[in-house]
Coordinates of C-alpha atoms in Angstrom, one line a residue:
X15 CA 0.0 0.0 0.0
X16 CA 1.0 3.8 -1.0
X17 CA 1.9 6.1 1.7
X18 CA -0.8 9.4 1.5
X19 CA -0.3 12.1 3.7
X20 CA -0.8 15.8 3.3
X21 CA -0.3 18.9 5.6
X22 CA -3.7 19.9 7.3
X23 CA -5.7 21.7 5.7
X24 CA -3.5 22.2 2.4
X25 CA -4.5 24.2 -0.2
X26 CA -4.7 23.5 -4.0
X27 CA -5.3 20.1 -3.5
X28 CA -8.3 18.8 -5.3
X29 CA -10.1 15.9 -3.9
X30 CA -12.7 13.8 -6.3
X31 CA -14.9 11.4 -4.3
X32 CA -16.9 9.1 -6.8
X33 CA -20.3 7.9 -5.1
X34 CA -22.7 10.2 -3.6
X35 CA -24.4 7.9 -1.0
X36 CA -23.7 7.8 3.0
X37 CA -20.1 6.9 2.6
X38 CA -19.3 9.8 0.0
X39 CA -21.1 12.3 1.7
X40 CA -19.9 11.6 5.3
X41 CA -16.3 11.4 3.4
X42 CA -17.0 15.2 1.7
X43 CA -18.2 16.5 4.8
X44 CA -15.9 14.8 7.4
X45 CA -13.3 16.6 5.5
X46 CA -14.4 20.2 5.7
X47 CA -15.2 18.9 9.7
X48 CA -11.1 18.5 9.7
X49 CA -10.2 22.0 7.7
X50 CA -9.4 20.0 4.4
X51 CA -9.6 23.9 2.5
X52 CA -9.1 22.7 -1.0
X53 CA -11.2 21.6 -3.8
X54 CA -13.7 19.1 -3.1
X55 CA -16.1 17.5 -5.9
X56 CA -18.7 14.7 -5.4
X57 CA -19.8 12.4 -8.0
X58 CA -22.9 10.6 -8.1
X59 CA -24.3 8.4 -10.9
X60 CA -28.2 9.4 -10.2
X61 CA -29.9 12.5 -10.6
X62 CA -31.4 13.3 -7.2
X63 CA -29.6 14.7 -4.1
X64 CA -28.0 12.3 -2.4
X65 CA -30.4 10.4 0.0
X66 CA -29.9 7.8 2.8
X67 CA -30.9 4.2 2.1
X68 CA -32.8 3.1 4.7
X69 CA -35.5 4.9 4.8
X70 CA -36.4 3.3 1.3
X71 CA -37.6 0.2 2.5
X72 CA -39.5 1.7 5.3
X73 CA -40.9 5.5 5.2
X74 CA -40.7 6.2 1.4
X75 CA -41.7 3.0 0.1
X76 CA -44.9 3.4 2.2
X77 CA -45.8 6.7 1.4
X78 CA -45.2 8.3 4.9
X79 CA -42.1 10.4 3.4
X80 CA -41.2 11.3 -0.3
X81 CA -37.5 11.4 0.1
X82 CA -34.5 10.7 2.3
X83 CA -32.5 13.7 1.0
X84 CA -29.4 14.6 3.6
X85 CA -29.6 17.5 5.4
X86 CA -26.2 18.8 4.1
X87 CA -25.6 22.5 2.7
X88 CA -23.1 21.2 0.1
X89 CA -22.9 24.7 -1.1
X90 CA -22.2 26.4 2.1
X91 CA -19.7 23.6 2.9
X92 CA -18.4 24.0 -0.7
X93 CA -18.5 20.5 -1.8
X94 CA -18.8 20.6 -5.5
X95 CA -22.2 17.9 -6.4
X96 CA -22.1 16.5 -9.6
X97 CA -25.2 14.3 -10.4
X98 CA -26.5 12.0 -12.8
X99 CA -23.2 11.5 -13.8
X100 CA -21.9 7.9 -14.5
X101 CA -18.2 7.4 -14.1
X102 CA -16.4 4.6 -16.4
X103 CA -12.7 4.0 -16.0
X104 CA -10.4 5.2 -13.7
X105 CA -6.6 6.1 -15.0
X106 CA -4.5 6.5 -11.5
X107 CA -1.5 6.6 -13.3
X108 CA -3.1 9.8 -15.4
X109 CA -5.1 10.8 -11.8
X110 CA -7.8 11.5 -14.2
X111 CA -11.1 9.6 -13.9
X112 CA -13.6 8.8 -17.0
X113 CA -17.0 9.6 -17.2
X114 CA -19.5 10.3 -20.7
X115 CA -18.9 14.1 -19.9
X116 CA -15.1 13.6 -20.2
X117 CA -12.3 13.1 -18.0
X118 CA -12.2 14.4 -14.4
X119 CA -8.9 15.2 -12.9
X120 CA -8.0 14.6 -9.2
X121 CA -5.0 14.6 -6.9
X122 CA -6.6 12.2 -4.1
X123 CA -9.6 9.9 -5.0
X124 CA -11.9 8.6 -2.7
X125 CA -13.9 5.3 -4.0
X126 CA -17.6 5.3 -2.5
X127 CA -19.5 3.6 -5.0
X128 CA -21.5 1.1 -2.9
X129 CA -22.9 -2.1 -3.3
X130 CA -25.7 -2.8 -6.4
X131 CA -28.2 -5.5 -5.9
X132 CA -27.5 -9.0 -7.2
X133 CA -30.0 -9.6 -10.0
X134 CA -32.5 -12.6 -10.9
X135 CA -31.3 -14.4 -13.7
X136 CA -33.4 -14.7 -16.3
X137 CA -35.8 -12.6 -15.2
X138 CA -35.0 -8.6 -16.4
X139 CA -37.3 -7.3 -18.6
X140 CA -39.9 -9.4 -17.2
X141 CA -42.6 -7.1 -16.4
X142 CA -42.9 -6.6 -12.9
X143 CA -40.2 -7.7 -11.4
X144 CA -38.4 -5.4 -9.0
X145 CA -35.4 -4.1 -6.9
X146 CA -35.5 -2.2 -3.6
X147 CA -32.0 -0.3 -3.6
X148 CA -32.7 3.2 -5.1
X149 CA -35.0 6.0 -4.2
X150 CA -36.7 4.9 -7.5
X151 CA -36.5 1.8 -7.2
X152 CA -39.3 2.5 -4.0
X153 CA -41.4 5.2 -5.7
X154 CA -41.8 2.5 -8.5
X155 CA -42.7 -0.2 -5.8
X156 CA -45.0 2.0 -3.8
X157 CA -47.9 2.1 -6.1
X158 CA -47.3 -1.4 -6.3
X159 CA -48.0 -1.7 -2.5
X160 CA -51.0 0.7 -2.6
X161 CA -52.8 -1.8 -4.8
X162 CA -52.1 -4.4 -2.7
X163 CA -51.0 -7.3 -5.6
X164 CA -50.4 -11.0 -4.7
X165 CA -46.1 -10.3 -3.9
X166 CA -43.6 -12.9 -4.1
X167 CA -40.4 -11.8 -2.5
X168 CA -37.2 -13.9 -3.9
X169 CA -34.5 -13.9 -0.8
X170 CA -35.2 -14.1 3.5
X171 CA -32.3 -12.0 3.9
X172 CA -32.2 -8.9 5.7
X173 CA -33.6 -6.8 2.8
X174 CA -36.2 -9.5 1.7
X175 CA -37.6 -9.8 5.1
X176 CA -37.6 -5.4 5.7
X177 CA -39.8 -5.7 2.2
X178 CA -42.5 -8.6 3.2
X179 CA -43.1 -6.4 6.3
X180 CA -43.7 -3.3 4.7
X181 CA -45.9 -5.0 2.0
X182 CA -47.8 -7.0 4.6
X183 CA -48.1 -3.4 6.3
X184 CA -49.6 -1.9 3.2
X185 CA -52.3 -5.0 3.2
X186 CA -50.2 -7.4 0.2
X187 CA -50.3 -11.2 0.0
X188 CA -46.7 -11.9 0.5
X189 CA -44.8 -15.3 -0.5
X190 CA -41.1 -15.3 0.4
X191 CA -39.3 -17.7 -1.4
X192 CA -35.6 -18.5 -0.2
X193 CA -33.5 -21.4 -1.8
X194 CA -31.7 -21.9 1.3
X195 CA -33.2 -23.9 4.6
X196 CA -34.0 -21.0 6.5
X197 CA -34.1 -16.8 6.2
X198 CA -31.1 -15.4 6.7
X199 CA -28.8 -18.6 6.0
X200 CA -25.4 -16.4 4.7
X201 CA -25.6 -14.1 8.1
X202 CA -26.6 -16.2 10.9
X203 CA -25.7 -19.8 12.2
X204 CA -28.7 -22.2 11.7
X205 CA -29.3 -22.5 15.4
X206 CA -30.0 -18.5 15.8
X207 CA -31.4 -18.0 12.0
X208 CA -34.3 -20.8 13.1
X209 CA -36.5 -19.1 15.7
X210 CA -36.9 -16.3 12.8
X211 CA -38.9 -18.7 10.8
X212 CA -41.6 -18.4 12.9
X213 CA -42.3 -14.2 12.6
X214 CA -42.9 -15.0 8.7
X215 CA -46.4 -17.1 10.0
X216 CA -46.9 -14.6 12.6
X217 CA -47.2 -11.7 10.4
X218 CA -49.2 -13.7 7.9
X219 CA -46.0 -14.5 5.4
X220 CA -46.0 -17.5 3.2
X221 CA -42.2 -18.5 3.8
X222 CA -41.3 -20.8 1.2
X223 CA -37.7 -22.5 1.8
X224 CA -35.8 -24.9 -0.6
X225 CA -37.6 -23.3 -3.0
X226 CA -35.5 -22.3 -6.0
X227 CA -37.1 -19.8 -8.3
X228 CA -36.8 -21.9 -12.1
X229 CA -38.1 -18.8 -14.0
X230 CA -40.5 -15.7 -14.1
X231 CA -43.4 -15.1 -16.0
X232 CA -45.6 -12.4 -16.5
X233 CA -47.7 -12.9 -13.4
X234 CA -46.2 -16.4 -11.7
X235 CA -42.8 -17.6 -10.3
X236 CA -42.3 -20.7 -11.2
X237 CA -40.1 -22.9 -8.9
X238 CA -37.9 -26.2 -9.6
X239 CA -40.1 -28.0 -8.5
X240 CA -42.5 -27.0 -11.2
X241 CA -44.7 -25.1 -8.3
X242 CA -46.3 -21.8 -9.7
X243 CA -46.5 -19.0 -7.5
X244 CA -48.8 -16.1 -8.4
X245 CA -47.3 -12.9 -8.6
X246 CA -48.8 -9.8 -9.0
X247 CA -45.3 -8.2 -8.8
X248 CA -42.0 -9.8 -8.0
X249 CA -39.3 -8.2 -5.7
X250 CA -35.8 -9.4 -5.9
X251 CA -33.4 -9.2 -2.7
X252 CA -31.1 -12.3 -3.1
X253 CA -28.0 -10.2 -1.8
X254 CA -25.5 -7.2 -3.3
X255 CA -21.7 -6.6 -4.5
X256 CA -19.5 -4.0 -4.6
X257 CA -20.0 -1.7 -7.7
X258 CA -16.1 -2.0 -9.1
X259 CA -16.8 -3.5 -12.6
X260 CA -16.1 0.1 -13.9
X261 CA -12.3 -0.6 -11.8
X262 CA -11.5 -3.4 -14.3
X263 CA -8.3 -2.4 -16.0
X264 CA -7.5 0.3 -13.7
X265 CA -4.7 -1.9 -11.7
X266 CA -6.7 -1.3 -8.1
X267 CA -6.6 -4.8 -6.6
X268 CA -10.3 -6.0 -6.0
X269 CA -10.8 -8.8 -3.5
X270 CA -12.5 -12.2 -4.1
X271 CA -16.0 -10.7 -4.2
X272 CA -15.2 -7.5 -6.6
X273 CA -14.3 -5.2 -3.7
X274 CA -11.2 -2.4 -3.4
X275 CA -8.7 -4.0 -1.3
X276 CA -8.2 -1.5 0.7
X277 CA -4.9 -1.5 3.8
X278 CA -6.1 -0.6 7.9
X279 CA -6.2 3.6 6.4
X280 CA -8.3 2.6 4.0
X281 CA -5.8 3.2 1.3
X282 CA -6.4 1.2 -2.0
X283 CA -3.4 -0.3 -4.1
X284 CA -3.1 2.9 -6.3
X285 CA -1.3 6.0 -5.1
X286 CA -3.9 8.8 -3.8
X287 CA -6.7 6.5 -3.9
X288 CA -8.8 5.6 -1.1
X289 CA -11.7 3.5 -0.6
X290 CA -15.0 3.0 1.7
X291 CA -18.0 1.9 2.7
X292 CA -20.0 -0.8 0.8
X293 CA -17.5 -1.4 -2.0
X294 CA -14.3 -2.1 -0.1
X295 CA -12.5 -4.5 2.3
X296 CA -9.9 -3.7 5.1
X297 CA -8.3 -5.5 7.5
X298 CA -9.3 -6.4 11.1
X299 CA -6.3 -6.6 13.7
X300 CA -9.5 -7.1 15.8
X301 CA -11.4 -9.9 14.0
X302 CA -7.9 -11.6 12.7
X303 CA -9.1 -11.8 8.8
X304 CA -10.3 -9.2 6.2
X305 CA -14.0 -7.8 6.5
X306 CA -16.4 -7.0 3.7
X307 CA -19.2 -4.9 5.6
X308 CA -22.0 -3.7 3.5
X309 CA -23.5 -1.6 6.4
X310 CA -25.1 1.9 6.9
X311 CA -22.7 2.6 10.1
X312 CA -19.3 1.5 8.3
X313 CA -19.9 4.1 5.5
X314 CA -20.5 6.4 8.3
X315 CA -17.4 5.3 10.6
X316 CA -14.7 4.8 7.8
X317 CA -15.0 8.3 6.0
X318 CA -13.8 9.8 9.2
X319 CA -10.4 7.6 8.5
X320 CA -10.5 8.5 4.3
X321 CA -10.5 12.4 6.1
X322 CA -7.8 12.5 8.9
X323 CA -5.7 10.4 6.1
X324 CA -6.2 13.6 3.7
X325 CA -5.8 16.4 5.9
X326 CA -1.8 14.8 7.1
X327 CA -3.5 13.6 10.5
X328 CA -2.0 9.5 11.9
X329 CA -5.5 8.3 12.5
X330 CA -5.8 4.7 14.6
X331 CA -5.8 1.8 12.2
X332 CA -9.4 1.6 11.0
X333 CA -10.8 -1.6 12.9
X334 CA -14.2 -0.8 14.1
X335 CA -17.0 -3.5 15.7
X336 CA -19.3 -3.8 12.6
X337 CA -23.0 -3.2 13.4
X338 CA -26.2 -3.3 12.1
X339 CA -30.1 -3.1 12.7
X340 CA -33.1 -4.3 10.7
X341 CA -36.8 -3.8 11.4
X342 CA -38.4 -6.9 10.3
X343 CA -42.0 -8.5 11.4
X344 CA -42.6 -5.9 14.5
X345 CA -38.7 -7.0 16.0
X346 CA -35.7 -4.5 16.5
X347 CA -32.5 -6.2 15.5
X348 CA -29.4 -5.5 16.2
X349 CA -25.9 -7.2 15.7
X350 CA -22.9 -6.0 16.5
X351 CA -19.5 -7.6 15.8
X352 CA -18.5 -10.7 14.2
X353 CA -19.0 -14.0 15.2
X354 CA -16.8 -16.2 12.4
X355 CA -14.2 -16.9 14.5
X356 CA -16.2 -17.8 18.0
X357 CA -15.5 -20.8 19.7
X358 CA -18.6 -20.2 22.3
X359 CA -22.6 -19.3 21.6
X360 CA -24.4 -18.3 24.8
X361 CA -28.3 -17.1 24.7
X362 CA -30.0 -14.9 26.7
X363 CA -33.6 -15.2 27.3
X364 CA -36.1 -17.5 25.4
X365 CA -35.6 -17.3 21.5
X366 CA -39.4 -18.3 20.8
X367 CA -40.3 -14.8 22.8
X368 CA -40.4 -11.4 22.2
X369 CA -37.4 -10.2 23.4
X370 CA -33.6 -12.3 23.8
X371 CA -30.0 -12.2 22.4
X372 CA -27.5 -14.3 21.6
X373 CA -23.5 -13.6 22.7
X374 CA -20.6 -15.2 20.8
X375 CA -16.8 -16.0 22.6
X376 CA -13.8 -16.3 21.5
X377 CA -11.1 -17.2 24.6
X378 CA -14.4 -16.0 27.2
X379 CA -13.7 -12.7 25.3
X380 CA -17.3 -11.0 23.9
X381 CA -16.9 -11.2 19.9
X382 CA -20.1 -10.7 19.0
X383 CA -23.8 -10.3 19.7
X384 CA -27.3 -10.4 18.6
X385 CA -29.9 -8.7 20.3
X386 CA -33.9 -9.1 19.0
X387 CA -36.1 -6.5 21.3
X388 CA -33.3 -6.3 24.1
X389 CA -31.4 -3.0 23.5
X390 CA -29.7 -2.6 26.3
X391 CA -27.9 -5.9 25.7
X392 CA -26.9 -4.4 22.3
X393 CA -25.3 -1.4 23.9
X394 CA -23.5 -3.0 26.5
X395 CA -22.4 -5.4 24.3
X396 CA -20.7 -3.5 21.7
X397 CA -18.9 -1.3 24.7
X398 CA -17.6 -4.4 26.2
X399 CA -16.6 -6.4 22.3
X400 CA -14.8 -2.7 21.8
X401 CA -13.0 -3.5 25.4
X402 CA -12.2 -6.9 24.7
X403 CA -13.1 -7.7 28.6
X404 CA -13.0 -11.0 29.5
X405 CA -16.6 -12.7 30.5
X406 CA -18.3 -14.6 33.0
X407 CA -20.7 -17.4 30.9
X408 CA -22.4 -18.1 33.8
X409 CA -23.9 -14.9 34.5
X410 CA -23.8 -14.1 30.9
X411 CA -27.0 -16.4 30.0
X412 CA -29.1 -14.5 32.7
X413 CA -31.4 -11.9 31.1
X414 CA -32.7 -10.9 34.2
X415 CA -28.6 -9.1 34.8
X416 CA -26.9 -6.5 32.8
X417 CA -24.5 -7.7 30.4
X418 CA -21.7 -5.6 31.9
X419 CA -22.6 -7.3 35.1
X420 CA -20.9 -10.9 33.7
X421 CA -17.4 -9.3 33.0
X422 CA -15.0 -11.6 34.5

């Protein structure tokens, strides 16, 4: 990796960041924050101010809000927007970015780009099918919801499940179909993933699993099995990847699953070029292996790194505890951490209720945690994962006592 430092604050400098969704914008901004005081432009491939994500699968795709616009003052900050602008090569050794509008120069590059939704195969074009990623994608989906069609959801992930409850919400038929034995097979063990299949029937979801989807057609999903599955409208959410394709050629190392390799600074394999959020890996001196984390808090924590990087500051190695929450079927979720490497899985409180969390060890040390309902365990828990406190099992599994109560 390139050594990139600059004095604070340095003039004449002009930093591009290409991607103009919570990890660009936090990156733009967290630099004025630390006096960056030269050029600053943001790129982003669609037309509309830059928005925050979540809100698209909740508020805006019900109707309750039309937009998730930041609240930002890009011009009083003097951050530079350009929109609607897709970008198509990069050129480090030139420091000159392409895009259809012509090149775009830059002395430091920051890579923001995101994740884009894995698609169906075989099934663009087919009318009505549909993604939930952009703020489009849920102003096409919401008159969908209003007219409450038969839905078959393809995917029991986090995304997948965040849909069925809004379109159960809105008053829609909803089939989830997931090719894998339970929801949430690539994120959770089987053992914690399992009591989840129960809030599907609760909130009156068909959850279909095994159930590979063979083909769409105009109005059905077929499975391969042969079972047809009507479908007023389909909505995809089978997983995303990092949107590098247009880094092909450039010489930036991409990881095994298309994402910047980026070092603990977040520098990328190119000189002045940085990467974060969705699209990149780094390395965890925490977690002992490389992390991929397609999360709404790391593309708020790592531009803070991209920033004190730019501005000639040493920041800390970045190496935060990854964490996450999902609304899904009336439950809070939260998971902080990461629980590959435990060697110990402790639960707290009865998984068929309304309220427990699981806690995963590695050497009695905290690694990771789950909380559905509980909070207060979430909290505590990241603090203490953060610490790397040693733990007490015993008084770990009582839900009764605070978690910071079963440090050893």
């Amino acid at each position: 990796m390139s050594e990139q430092t600059q004095a604070p604050g340095r003039t004449g400098r002009r930093v591009v960041v290409v991607g103009a969704g919570m990890a660009g914008v936090q990156t733009a901004v967290a630099l004025r924050e630390q006096g960056f005081t030269g050029d600053v432009t943001l790129i982003g491939a669609e037309p509309h101010q830059p928005y925050d994500r979540p809100p698209l699968s909740k508020a805006v795709l019900l109707g309750t809000a039309e937009g998730s616009a930041f609240d930002v003052d890009f011009e009083a900050l003097g951050i530079e927007l350009r929109l609607g602008r897709e970008v198509s090569g990069l050129r480090p050794a030139a420091h000159e970015l392409d895009t259809a509008a012509g090149p775009v120069p830059y002395d430091l590059l920051v890579l923001a780009t995101g994740a884009e939704p894995i698609r169906l195969p075989g099934a663009e074009g087919v009318p009505g099918v549909h993604l939930l990623r952009t703020l489009d994608d849920a102003r096409r989906l919401r008159p969908v919801l209003a007219r409450q069609h038969d839905i078959v959801v393809v995917g029991a992930g986090w995304i997948g499940a965040e849909f069925a409850t809004a379109a159960r919400e809105a008053g829609c038929a909803v089939t989830v179909v997931e090719a894998a034995d339970r929801p949430l097979a690539g994120a959770l063990p089987p053992e914690v993933a399992a009591p989840m299949t129960a809030w599907y029937a609760d909130s009156g979801t068909t959850l279909r699993t095994h159930a590979r989807v063979a083909r769409v057609e105009p109005g059905t999903v077929v499975l391969d099995d042969g079972t047809r599955v009507p479908a007023g409208a389909v909505v995809v959410g089978i997983g995303a990847r990092p949107a590098t394709a247009w880094l092909k050629g450039s010489g930036i190392e991409l990881g095994a699953h298309g994402e910047v390799v980026a070092d603990d600074h977040l520098r990328t394999s190119a000189p002045d070029v940085y990467a974060v959020g969705d699209c990149a890996s780094f390395p965890s001196g925490r977690y002992g292996r490389r992390l991929l984390v397609h999360h709404w808090d790391n593309a708020l924590q790592g531009p803070r790194t991209v920033a004190a990087n730019i501005v000639g500051e040493t920041p800390e190695p970045y190496d935060p505890v990854p964490y996450f929450w999902s609304e899904q079927f009336g439950r809070f979720v939260q998971y902080a951490g990461d629980h590959a490497l435990a060697d110990t899985t402790l639960w707290r409180g009865d998984p068929t209720g309304a309220a427990w969390s699981v806690c995963w060890l590695r050497e009695r040390r905290l690694v990771a945690l789950l909380a559905v309902g509980r909070p207060r365990d979430l909290a505590q828990g990241r603090r203490l994962i953060e610490a790397g406190t040693p733990m007490d099992p015993e008084p770990l599994t009582d839900p009764s006592r605070p978690l910071k109560a079963a440090t050893a």
